[in-house]
mmCIF file of C-alpha atoms in Angstrom:
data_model
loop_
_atom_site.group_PDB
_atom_site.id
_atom_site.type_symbol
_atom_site.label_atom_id
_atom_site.label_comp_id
_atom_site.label_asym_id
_atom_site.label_seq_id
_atom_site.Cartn_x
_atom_site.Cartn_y
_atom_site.Cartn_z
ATOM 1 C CA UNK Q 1 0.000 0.000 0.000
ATOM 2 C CA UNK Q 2 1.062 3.624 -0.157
ATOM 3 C CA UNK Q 3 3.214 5.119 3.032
ATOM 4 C CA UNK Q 4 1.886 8.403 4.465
ATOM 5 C CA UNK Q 5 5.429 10.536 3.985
ATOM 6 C CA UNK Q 6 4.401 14.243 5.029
ATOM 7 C CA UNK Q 7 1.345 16.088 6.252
ATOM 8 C CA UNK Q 8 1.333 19.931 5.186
ATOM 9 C CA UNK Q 9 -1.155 22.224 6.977
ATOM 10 C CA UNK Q 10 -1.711 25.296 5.762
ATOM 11 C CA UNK Q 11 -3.030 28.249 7.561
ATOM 12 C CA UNK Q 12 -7.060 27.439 6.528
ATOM 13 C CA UNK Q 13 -7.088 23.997 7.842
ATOM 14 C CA UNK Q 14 -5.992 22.208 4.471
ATOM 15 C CA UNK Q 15 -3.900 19.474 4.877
ATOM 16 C CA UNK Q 16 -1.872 18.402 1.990
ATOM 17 C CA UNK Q 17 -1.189 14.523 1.986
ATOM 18 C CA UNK Q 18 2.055 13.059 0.575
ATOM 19 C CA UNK Q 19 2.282 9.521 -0.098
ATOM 20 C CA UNK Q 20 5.373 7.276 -1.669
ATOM 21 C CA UNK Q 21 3.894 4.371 -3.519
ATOM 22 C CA UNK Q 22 5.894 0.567 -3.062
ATOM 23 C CA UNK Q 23 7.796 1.498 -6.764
ATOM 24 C CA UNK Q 24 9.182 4.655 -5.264
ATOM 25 C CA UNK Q 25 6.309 7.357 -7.094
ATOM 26 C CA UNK Q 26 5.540 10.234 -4.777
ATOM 27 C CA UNK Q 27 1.461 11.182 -5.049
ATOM 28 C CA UNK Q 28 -0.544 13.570 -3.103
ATOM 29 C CA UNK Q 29 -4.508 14.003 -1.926
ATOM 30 C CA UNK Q 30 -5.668 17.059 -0.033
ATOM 31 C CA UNK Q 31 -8.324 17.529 2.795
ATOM 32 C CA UNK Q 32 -10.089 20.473 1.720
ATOM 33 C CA UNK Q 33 -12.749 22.001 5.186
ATOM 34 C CA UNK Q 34 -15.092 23.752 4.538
ATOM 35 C CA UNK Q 35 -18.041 24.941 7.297
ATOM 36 C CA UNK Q 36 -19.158 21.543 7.851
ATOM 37 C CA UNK Q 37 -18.209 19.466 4.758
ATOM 38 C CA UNK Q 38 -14.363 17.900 4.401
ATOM 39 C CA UNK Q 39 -13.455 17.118 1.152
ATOM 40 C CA UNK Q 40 -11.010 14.993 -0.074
ATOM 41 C CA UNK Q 41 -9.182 15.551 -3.513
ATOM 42 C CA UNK Q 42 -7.883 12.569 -4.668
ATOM 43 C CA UNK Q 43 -5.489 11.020 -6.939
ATOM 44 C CA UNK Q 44 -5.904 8.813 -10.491
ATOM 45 C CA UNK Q 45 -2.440 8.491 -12.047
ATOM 46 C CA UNK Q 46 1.313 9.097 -11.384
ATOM 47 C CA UNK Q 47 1.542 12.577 -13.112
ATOM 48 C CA UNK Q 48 -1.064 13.530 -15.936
ATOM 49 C CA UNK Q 49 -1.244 13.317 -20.057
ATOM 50 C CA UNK Q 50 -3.602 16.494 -19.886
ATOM 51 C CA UNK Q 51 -1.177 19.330 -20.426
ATOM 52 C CA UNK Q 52 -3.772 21.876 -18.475
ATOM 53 C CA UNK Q 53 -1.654 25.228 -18.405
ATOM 54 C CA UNK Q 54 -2.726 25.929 -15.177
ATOM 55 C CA UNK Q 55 -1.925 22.409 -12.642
ATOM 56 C CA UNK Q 56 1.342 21.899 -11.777
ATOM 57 C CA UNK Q 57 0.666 18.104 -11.998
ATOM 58 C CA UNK Q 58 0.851 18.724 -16.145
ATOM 59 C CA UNK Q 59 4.493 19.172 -15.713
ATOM 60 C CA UNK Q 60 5.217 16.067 -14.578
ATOM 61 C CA UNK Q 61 4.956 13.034 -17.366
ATOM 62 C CA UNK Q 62 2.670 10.687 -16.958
ATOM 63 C CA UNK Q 63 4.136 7.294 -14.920
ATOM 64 C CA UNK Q 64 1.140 5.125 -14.247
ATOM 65 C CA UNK Q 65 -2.225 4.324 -13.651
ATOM 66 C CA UNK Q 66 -2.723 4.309 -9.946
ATOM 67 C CA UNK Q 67 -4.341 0.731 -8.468
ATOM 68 C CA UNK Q 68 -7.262 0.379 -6.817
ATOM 69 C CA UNK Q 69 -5.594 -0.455 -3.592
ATOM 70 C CA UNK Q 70 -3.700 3.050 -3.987
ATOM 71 C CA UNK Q 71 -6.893 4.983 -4.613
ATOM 72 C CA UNK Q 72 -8.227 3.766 -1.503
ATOM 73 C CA UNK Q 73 -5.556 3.660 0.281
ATOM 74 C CA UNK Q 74 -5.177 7.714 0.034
ATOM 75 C CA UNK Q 75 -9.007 7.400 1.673
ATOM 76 C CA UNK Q 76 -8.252 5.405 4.586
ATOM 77 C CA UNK Q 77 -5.173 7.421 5.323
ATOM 78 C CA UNK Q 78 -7.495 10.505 5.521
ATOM 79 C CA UNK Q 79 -9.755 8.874 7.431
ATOM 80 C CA UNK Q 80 -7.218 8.121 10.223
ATOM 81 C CA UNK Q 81 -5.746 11.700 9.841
ATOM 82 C CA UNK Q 82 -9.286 12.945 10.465
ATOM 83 C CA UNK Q 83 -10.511 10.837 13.198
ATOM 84 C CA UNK Q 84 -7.286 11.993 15.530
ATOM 85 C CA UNK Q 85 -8.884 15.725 15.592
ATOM 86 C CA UNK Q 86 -12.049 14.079 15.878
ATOM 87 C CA UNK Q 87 -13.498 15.080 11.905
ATOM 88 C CA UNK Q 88 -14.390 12.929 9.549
ATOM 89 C CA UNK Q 89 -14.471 13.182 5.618
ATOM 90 C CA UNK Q 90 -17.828 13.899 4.180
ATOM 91 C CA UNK Q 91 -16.857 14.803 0.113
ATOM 92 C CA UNK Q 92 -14.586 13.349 -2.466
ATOM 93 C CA UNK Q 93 -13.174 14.402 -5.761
ATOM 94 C CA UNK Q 94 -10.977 13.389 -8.178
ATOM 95 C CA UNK Q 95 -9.365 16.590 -8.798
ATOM 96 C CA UNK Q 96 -5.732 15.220 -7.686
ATOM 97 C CA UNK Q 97 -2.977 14.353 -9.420
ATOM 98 C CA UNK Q 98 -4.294 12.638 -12.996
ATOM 99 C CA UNK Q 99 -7.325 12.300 -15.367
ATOM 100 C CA UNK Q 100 -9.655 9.986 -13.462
ATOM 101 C CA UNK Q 101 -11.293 8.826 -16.967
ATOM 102 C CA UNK Q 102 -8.058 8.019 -18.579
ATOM 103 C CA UNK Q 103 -7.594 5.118 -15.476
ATOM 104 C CA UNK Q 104 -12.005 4.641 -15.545
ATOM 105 C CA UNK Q 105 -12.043 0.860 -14.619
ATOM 106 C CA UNK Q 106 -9.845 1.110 -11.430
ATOM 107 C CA UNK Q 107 -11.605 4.805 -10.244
ATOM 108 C CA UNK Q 108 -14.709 3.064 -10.382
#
């Protein structure tokens, strides 16, 4: 599964997750609060194909599809960061790191 590597928390309450997957790729998912509601933004892929001018991610070439096990893994790992400050996640997207349709069959 993925190792939790760094938590970043900025000055709103996001917390930026960084995760090294077992082939060495480093990914990230981000808790997002908002009033009531934490989001998660979640990662597809190991970089992206897209080429949007304005994500970061589009610099880096694509590497890989991410797994199943890694999608979810990024979930539990929230979950556990959450529960210690007594939250919990109520939203996800998959506005991470990747094009969740170009890696469909495992995002589903």
């Amino acid at each position: 599964g993925l190792s939790l590597e760094q938590v970043l928390v900025s000055r709103d309450g996001t917390r930026k997750l960084l995760f090294l997957t077992t082939d060495g790729h480093a990914i990230e998912s981000v808790l997002i609060p908002a009033g009531d509601r934490m989001t998660q933004c979640v990662s597809s892929q190991v970089g992206c194909r897209i080429g949007c001018t304005f994500c970061l991610t589009a610099t880096m070439p694509i590497r890989r599809d991410l797994r199943v096990s890694e999608i979810l893994d990024q979930i539990y790992h929230a979950q556990r960061e959450l529960a210690g400050d007594g939250q919990r996640l109520t939203n996800l997207v998959y506005m991470g790191m990747g094009e969740p349709f170009y890696n469909y069959k495992n995002v589903m």
